Coordinates of C-alpha atoms in Angstrom, one line a residue:
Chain A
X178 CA 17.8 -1.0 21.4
X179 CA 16.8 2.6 21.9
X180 CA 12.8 1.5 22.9
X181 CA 12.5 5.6 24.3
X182 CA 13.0 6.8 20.3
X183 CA 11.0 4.0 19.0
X184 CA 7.9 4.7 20.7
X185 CA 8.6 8.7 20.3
X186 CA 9.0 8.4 16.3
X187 CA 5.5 5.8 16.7
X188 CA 4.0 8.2 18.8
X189 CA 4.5 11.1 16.0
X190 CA 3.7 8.5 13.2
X191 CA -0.4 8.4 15.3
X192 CA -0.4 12.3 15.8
X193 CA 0.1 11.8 11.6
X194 CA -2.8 9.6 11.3
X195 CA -4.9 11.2 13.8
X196 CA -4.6 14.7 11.2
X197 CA -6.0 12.9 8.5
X198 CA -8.5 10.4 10.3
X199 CA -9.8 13.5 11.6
X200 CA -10.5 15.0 7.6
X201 CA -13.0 12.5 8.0
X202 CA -15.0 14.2 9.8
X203 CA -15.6 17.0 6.8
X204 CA -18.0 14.4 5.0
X205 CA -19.4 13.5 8.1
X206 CA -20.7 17.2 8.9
X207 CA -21.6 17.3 5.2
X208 CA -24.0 15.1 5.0
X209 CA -25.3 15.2 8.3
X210 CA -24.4 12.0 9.4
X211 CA -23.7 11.3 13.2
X212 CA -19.8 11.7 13.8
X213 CA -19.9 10.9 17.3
X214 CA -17.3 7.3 16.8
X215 CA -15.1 9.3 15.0
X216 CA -15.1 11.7 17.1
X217 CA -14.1 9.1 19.7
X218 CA -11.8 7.4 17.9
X219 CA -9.7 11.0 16.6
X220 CA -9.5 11.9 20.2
X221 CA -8.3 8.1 21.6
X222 CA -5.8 8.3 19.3
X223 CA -5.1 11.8 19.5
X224 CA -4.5 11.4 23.3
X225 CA -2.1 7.7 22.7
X226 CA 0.4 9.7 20.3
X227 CA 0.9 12.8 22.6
X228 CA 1.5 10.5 25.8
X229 CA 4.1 8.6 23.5
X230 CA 5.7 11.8 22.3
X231 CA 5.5 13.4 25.4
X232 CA 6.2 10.4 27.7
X233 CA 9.3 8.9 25.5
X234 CA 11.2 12.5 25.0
X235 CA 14.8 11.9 24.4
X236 CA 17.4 14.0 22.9
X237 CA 19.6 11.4 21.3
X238 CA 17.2 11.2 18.0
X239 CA 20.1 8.7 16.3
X240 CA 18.7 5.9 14.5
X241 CA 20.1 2.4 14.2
X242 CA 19.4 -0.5 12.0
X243 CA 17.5 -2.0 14.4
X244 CA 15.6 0.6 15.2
X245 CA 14.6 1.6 11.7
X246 CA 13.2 -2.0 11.0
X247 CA 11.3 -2.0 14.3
X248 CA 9.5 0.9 13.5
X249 CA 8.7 -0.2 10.0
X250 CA 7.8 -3.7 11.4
X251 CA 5.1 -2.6 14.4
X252 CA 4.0 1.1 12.7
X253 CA 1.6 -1.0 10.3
X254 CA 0.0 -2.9 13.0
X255 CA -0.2 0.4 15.3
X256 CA -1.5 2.1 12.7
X257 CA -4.2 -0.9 11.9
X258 CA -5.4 -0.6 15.3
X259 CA -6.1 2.5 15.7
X260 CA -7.8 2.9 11.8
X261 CA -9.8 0.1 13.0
X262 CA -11.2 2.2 15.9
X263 CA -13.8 4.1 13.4
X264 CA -15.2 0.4 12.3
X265 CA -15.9 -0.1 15.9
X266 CA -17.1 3.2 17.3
X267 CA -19.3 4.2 14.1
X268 CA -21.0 0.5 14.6
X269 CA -20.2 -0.5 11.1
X270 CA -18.7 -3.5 12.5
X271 CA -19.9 -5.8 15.5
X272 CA -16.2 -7.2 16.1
X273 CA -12.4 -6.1 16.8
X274 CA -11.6 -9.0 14.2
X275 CA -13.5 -7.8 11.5
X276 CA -12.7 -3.9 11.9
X277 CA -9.2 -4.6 12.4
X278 CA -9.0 -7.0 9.2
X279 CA -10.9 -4.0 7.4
X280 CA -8.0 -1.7 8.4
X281 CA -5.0 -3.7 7.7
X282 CA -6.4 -4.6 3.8
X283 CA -6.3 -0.8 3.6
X284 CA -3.1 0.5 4.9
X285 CA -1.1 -2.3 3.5
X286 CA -3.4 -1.5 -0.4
X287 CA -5.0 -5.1 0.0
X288 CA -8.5 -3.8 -0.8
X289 CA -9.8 -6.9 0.4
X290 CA -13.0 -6.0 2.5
X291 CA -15.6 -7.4 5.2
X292 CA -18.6 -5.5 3.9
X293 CA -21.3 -7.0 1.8
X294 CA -22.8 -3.8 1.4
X295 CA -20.5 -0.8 1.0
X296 CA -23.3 1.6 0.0
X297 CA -24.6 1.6 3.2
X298 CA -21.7 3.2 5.5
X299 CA -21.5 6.4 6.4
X300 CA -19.6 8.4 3.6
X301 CA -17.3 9.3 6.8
X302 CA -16.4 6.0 7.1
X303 CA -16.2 5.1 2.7
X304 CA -13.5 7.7 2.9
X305 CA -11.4 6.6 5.8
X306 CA -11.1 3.4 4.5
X307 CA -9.8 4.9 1.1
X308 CA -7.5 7.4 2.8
X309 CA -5.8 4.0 4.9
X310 CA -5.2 2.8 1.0
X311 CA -3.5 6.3 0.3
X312 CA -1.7 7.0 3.4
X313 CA -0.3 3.0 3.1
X314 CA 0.5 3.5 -0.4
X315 CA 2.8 7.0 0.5
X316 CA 4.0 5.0 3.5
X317 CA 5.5 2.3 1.2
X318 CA 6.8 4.0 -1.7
X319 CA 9.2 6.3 0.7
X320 CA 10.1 3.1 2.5
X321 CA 10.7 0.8 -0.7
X322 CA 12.8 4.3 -2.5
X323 CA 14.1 5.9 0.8
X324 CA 13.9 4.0 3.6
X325 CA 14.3 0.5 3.3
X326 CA 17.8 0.8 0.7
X327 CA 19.3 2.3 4.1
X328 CA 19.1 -1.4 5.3
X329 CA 20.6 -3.3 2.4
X330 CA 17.2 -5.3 1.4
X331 CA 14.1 -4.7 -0.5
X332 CA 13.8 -5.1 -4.1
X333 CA 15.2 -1.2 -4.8
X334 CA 18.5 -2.5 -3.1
X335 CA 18.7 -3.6 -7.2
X336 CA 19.2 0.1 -7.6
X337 CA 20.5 1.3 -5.0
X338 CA 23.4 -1.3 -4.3
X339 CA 24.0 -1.8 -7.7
X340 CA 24.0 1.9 -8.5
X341 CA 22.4 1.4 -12.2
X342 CA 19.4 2.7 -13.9
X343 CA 17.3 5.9 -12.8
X344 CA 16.0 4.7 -9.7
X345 CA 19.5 4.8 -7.9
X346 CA 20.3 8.0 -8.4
X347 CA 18.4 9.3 -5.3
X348 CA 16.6 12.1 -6.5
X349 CA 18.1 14.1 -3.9
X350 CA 21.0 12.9 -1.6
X351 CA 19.3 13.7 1.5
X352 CA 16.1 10.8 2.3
X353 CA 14.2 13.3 4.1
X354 CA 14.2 15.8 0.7
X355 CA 13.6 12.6 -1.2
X356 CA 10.6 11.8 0.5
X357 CA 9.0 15.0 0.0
X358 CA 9.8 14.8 -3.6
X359 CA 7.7 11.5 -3.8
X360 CA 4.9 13.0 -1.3
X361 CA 4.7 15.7 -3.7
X362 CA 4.2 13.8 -6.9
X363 CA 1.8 11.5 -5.1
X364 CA -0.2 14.1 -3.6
X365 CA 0.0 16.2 -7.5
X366 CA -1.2 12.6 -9.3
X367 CA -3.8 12.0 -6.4
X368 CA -5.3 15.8 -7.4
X369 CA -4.7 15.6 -11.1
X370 CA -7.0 12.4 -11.0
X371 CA -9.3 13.6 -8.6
X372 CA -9.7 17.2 -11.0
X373 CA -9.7 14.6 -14.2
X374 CA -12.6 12.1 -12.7
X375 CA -14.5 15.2 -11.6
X376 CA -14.6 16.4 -15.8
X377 CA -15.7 13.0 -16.4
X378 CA -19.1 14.3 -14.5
X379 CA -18.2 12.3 -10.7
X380 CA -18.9 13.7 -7.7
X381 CA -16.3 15.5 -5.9
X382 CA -16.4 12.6 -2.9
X383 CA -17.2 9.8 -5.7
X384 CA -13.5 11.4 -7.7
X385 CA -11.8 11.8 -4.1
X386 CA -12.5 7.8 -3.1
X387 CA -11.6 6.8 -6.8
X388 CA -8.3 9.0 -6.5
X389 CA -6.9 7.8 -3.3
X390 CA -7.7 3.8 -3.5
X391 CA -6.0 3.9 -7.3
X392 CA -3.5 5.8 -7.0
X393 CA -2.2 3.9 -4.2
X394 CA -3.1 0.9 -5.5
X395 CA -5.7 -0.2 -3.2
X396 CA -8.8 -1.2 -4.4
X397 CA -11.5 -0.2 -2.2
X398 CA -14.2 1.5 -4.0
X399 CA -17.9 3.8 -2.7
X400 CA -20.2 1.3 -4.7
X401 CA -20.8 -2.7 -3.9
X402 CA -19.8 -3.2 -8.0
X403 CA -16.5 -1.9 -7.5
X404 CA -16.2 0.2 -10.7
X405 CA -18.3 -2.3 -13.3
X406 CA -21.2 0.9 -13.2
X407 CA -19.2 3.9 -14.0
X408 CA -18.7 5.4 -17.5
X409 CA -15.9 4.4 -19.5
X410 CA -14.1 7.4 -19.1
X411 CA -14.2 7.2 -15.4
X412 CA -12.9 3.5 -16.0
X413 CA -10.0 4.9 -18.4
X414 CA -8.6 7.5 -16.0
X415 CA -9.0 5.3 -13.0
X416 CA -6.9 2.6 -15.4
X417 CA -4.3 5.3 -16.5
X418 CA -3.7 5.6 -12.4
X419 CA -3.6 2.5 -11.6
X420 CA -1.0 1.7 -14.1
X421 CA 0.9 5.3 -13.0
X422 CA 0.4 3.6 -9.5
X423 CA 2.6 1.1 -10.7
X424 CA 5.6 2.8 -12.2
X425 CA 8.5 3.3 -10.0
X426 CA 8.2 7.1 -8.3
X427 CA 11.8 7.7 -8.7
X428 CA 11.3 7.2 -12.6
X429 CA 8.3 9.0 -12.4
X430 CA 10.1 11.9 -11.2
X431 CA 12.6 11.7 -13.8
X432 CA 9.8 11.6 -16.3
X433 CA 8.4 14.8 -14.9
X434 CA 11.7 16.6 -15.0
X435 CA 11.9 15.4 -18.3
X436 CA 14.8 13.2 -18.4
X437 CA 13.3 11.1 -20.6
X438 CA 16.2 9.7 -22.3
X439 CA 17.1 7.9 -19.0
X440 CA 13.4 6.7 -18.2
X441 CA 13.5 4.8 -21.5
X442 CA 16.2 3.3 -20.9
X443 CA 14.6 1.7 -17.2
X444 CA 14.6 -2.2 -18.4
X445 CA 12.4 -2.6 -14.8
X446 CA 9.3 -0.1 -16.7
X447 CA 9.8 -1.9 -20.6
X448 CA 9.2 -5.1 -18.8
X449 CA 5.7 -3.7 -16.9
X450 CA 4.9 -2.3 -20.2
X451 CA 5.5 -6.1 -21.8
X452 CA 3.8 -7.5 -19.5
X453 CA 1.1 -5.4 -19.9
X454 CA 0.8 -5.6 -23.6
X455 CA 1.5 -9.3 -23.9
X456 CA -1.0 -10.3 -21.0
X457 CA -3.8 -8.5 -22.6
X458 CA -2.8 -9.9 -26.1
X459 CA -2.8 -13.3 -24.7
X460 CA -6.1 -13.1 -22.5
X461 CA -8.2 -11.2 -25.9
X462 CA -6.9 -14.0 -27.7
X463 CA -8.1 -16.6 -25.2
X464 CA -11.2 -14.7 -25.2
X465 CA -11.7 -14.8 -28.7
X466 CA -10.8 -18.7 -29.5
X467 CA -13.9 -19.6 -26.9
X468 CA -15.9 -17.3 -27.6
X469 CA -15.4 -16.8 -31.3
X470 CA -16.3 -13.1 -32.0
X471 CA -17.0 -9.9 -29.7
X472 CA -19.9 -7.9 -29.5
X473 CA -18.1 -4.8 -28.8
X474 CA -14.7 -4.8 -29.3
X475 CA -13.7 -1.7 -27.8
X476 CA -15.4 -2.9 -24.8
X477 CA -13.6 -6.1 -24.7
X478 CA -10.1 -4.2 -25.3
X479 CA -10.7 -1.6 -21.9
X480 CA -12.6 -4.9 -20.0
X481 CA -8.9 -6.7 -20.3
X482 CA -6.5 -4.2 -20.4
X483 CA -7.9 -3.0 -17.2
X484 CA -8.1 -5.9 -15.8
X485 CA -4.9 -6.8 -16.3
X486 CA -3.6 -3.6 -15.2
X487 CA -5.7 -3.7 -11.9
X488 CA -4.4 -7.9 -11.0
X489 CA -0.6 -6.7 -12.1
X490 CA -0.3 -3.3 -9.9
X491 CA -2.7 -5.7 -7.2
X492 CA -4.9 -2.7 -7.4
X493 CA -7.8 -5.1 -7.2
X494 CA -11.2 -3.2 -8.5
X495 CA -13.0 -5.1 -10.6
X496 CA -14.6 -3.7 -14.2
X497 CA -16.6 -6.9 -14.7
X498 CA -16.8 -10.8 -13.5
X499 CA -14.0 -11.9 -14.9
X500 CA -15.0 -15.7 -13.3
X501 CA -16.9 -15.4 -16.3
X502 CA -14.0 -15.6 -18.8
X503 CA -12.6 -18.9 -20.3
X504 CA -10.5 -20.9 -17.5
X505 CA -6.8 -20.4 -19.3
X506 CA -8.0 -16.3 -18.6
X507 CA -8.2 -16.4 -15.0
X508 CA -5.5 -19.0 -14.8
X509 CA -3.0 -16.0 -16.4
X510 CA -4.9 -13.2 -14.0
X511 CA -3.5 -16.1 -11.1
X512 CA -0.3 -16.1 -12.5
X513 CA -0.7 -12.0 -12.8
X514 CA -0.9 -12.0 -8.6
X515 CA 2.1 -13.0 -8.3
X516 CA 4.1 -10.5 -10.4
X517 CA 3.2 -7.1 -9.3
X518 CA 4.5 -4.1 -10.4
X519 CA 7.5 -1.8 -10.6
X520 CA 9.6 -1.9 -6.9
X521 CA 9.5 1.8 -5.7
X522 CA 5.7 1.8 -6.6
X523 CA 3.1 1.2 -4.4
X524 CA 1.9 -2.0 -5.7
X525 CA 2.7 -5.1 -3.8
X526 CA 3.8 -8.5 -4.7
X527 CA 6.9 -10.1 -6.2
X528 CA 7.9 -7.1 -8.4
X529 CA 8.6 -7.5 -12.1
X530 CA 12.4 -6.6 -11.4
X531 CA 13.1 -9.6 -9.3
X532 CA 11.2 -11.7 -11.8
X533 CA 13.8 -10.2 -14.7
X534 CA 16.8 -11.3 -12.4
X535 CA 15.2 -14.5 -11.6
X536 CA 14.5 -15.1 -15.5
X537 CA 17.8 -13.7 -17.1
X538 CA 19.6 -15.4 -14.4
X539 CA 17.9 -18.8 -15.3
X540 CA 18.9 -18.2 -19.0
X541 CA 22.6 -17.6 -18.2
X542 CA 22.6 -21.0 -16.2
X543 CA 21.2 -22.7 -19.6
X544 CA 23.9 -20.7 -21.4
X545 CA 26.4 -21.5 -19.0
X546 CA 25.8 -25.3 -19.6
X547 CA 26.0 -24.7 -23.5
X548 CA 29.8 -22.8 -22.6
X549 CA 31.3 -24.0 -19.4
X550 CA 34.3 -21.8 -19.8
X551 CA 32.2 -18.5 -20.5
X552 CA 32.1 -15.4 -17.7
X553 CA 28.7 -14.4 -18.1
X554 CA 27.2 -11.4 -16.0
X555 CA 23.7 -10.7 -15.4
X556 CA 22.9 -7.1 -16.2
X557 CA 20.4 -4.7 -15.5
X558 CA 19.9 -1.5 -17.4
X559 CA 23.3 -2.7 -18.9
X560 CA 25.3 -2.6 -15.5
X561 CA 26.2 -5.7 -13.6
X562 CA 24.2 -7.2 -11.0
X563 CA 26.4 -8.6 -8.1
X564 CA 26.0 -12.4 -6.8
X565 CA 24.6 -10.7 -3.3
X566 CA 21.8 -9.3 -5.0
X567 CA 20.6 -12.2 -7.2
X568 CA 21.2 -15.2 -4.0
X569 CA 18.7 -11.8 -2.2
X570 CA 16.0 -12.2 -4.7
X571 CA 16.4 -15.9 -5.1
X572 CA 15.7 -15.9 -1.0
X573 CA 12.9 -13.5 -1.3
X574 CA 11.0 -15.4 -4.1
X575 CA 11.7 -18.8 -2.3
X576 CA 10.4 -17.1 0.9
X577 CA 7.3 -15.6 -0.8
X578 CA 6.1 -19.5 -2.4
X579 CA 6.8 -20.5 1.0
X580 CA 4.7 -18.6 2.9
X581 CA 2.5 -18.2 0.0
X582 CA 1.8 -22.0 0.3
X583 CA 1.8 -22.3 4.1
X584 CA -1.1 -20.0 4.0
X585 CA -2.9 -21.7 1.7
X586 CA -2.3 -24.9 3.9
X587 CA -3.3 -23.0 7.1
X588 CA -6.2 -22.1 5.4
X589 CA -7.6 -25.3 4.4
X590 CA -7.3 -26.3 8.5
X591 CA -9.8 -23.0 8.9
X592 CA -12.4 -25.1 6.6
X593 CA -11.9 -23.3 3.3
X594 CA -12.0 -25.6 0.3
X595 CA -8.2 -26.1 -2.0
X596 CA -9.7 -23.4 -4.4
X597 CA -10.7 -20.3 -1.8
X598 CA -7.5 -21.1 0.3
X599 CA -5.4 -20.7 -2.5
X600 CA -6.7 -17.9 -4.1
X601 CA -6.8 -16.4 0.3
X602 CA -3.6 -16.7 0.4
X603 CA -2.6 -15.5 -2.8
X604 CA -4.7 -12.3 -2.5
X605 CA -3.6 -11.8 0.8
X606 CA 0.3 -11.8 0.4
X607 CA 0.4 -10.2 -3.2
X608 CA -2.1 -7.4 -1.6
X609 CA -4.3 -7.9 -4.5
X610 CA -7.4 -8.0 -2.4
X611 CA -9.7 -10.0 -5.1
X612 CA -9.6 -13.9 -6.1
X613 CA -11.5 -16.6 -7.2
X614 CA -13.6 -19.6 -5.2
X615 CA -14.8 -22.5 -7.5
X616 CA -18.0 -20.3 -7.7
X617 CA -17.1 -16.9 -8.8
X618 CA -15.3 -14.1 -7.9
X619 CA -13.8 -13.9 -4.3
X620 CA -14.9 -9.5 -3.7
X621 CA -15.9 -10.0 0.1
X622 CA -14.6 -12.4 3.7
X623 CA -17.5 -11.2 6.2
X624 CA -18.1 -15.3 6.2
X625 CA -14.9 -16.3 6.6
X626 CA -14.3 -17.6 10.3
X627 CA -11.4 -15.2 12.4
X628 CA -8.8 -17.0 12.5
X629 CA -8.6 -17.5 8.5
X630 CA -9.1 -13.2 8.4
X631 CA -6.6 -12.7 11.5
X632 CA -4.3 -15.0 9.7
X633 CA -4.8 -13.1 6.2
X634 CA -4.3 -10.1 7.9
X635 CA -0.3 -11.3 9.0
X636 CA 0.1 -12.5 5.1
X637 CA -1.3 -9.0 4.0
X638 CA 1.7 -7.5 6.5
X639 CA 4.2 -9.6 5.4
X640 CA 3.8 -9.3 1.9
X641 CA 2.9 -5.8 2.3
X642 CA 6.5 -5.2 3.7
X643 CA 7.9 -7.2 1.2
X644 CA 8.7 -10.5 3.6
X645 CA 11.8 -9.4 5.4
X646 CA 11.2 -6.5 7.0
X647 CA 8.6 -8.9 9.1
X648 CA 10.7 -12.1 9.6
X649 CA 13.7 -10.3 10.8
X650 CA 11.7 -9.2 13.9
X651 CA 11.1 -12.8 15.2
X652 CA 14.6 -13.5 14.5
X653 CA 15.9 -14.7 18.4
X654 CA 19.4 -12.9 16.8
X655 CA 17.9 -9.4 16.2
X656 CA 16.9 -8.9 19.8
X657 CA 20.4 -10.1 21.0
X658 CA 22.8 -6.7 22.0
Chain B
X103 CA 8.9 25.0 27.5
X104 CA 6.9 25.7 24.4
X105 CA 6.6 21.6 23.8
X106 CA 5.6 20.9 27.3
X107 CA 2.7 23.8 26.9
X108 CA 1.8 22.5 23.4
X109 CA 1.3 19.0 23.8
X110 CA 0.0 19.5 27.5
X111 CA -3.0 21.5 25.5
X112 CA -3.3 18.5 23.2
X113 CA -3.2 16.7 25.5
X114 CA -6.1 18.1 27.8
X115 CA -8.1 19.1 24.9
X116 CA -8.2 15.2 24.1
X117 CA -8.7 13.9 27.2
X118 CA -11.8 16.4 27.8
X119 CA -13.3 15.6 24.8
X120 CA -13.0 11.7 25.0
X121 CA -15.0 12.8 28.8
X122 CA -17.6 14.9 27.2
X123 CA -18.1 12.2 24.4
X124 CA -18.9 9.6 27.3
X125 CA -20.9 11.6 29.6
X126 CA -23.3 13.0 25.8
X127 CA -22.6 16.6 27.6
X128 CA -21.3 18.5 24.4
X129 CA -22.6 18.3 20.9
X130 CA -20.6 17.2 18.1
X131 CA -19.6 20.7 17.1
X132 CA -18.2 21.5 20.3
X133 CA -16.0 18.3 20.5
X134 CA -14.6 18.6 17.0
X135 CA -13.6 22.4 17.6
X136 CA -12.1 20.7 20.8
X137 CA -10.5 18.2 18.8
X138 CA -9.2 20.8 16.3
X139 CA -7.7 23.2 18.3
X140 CA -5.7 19.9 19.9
X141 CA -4.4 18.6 16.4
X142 CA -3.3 22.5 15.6
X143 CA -1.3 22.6 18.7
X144 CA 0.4 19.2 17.4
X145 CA 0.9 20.3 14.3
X146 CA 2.4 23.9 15.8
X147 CA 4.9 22.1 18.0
X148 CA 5.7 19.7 14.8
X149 CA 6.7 22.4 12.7
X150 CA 8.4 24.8 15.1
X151 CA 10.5 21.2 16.7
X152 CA 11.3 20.5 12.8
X153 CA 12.6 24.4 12.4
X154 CA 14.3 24.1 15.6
X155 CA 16.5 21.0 14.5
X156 CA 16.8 22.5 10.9
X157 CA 18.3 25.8 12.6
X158 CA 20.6 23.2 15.1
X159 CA 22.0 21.7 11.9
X160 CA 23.0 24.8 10.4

């Protein structure tokens, strides 16, 4: 293991952050407020990534395996360190646990958060915790679409080892041009919204936090009511992001280029779309058998669609208390946690591609049983999907229950009654960010005791890095020469 | 040469502000123009390494 290149690429990855923890600072002279922890915390971490670039200098800049899932495996928790270092310096927080449970829900686009009263921060420290949502969300789609596929796992290895459907076809043979491809479409949406939320009459800092915790699907919102307050236009372009949030980039880019044709033809975005509609369709209905009639029915249509948009990218802001609704509602917003979006996009959870396999592979073992002598092949965008790749997303989803239910069991030891546990864990892993307790809605863990956040924080990670990445590392085997 | 001199800056323009930050003997405008002018010399040395290795490959 090449530990020298490791800590050098790390120690470039925190010069990275320290740029843009440092933009805080602009809202922080702004408004006047006292910028002295950020200060603090730009030049402790400023000082950490030049000693690791300039103390592990090595010429040999070849990467292995091993190396690359290293990296992706600690540069999360490096990075949650340090972007916990404003929490603590500013005083927002009065404990490492706390801050540093604040900073992983926002680089791995959790959006779960320790503060009863948002309103309250410094605006310095509102938009640092948004821009650890946006600079996770960047960080996963190039892993999920660039990275990752180099090590033969992740739910893109459906593309990428199967060579079918849009996604596949790298944009651009070489990762490094791919990835500025998808920073550049991230960083056009995030300004398109931000110019679009700013017409609807929001501030320019109000548009900037909506921009960056939507469009990577994060969650974390300026105002204690998430986004229940704001006009329903703001609600309608922040839902329009979310669900772009949770397209695949790679068919995103073919959409801008205007290969349509080929975008259609993505089985992986009909399904979200599906989903989407049939959710909504179910949950209105729902809505309407209990309730018998609605008051406003355009209302009703944006309260659920968005809903449903912001549970299935696990976005997580809230447009009104949905513990409210019927029972057989939230049960299918449950059920939504565990789906997620398109893989290459930067929502978390399962992915609605490895529920397809899992689902069309299930039918072909009923059909099998009808004709024990047929061949039948599972396809995807009408190419074949090898054995390797379904027995991978068998192992992944069989993981994800697993630790998924572990959690919830862990949880449950911490004090938390079978309802809160569940809905913990659930929130945690899918990187949803918001649940339910048998009381209401689950928006905010200040009262949780530390072990239950520490442990949430490692099910945020793991889920976050979709299972494997994480697991490999304590592997005795992958440490082995 | 030029990395060594860059990140040195950095470097020392990090490390002095982290002192004056302790000791309250600069105000915050100071530090941050401190901080700045560290940050540019990282981002310098990024750019001009990633041209160096672009011109290597060529």
């Amino acid at each position: 293991m090449n530990f020298k290149l490791v800590f050098r690429t790390i120690g470039f990855l925190i010069l990275f952050e320290t740029i843009l923890m440092a933009f805080c600072l602009i809202p922080g002279f702004y408004f006047g407020e006292n910028v002295k922890g950020l200060l603090m915390s730009v030049s402790i971490a400023g000082i950490v990534g030049v000693l690791l670039t300039v103390v592990f200098q090595k010429k040999q800049l070849t990467m292995n395996r091993k190396e690359g899932y290293l990296i992706v495996g600690i540069v999360w928790i490096v990075f949650s360190l340090i972007g916990s270092m404003p929490f603590l310096f500013t005083d927002s927080v009065d404990n490492f646990v706390d801050a540093f449970f604040e900073s992983m829900s926002g680089f791995t686009t959790t959006g779960a958060t320790i503060f009863a009263d948002i309103e309250v921060l410094p605006k310095q420290i509102i938009l640092w915790r948004s821009l650890m949502q946006w600079i996770g969300g960047m960080g996963i789609v190039v892993l999920t679409v660039a990275i990752i596929p180099m090590f033969g796992m992740g739910g893109m290895q459906l593309y990428t080892a199967e060579a079918n459907g849009p996604a596949k076809d790298k944009i651009h043979p070489r990762i490094k041009d791919t990835a500025s491809r998808l920073y550049l479409i991230y960083i056009a949406c995030t300004v398109l919204e931000v110019i679009l939320l700013m017409v609807g009459g929001n501030s320019f800092f109000e548009s900037v936090i909506l921009a960056l915790s939507s469009l990577s699907s994060g969650g974390f919102s300026s105002q204690n009511a998430s986004v229940m307050n704001m006009s329903p236009y703001t609600q309608y372009v922040v839902m329009f992001f979310m669900f772009i949030s949770g397209v695949n980039f790679v068919v995103l880019y073919m959409a801008i280029r205007g290969n349509l044709r080929t975008v259609a033809k993505d089985d992986e975005l009909k399904n979200y779309l599906l989903v989407i509609f049939c959710v909504s369709l179910v949950i209105i209905l729902i809505n309407l058998w209990k309730w018998g009639s609605f008051d406003d029915v355009e209302l009703q249509l944006r309260t659920v669609v968005f809903q449903v948009i912001s549970f299935l990218t696990t976005t997580g802001f809230v447009i009104s208390d949905y513990s409210l609704l019927p029972s057989a509602s939230m049960m299918m917003f449950f059920i939504l946690t565990f789906f997620g979006a398109c893989a290459g996009s930067t929502s978390g959870s399962i992915k609605i591609v490895r529920i397809t396999v899992l689902l069309k592979n299930s039918y072909l073992a009923m059909k099998q049983i009808l004709h024990p002598n047929a061949i039948l092949t599972l396809r995807l965008n009408k190419k074949p999907i090898s054995e390797k790749v379904i027995s991978n997303v068998y192992a992944f989803i069989v993981m994800y229950i697993l630790i998924f239910l572990l959690g919830a069991l862990a949880l449950t030891f911490f004090g938390h009654d079978f309802y809160t546990a569940f809905s913990s864990s659930a929130l945690s892993i899918s990187n949803v960010g918001i649940g339910f307790t048998s009381s209401g809605m689950l928006l905010e863990f200040s009262s949780f005791p530390a072990a239950s956040k520490l442990l949430m924080t490692a099910l945020m990670l793991i889920g976050r890095l979709e299972i494997f990445t994480i697991l490999l590392l304590i592997m005795p085997s992958f440490w082995k020469k | 040469m030029r990395t060594k001199i860059l990140l040195s800056v950095a470097l020392a323009l990090g490390i002095a502000s982290l002192v004056l930050l302790i000791l309250n003997a600069a105000d915050q405008k100071t530090i941050t123009i401190l901080l700045v002018v560290g940050l540019v010399c990282v981002s310098v040395e990024y750019f001009a390494s990633k041209k160096d290795s672009k011109g290597n490959e060529e």
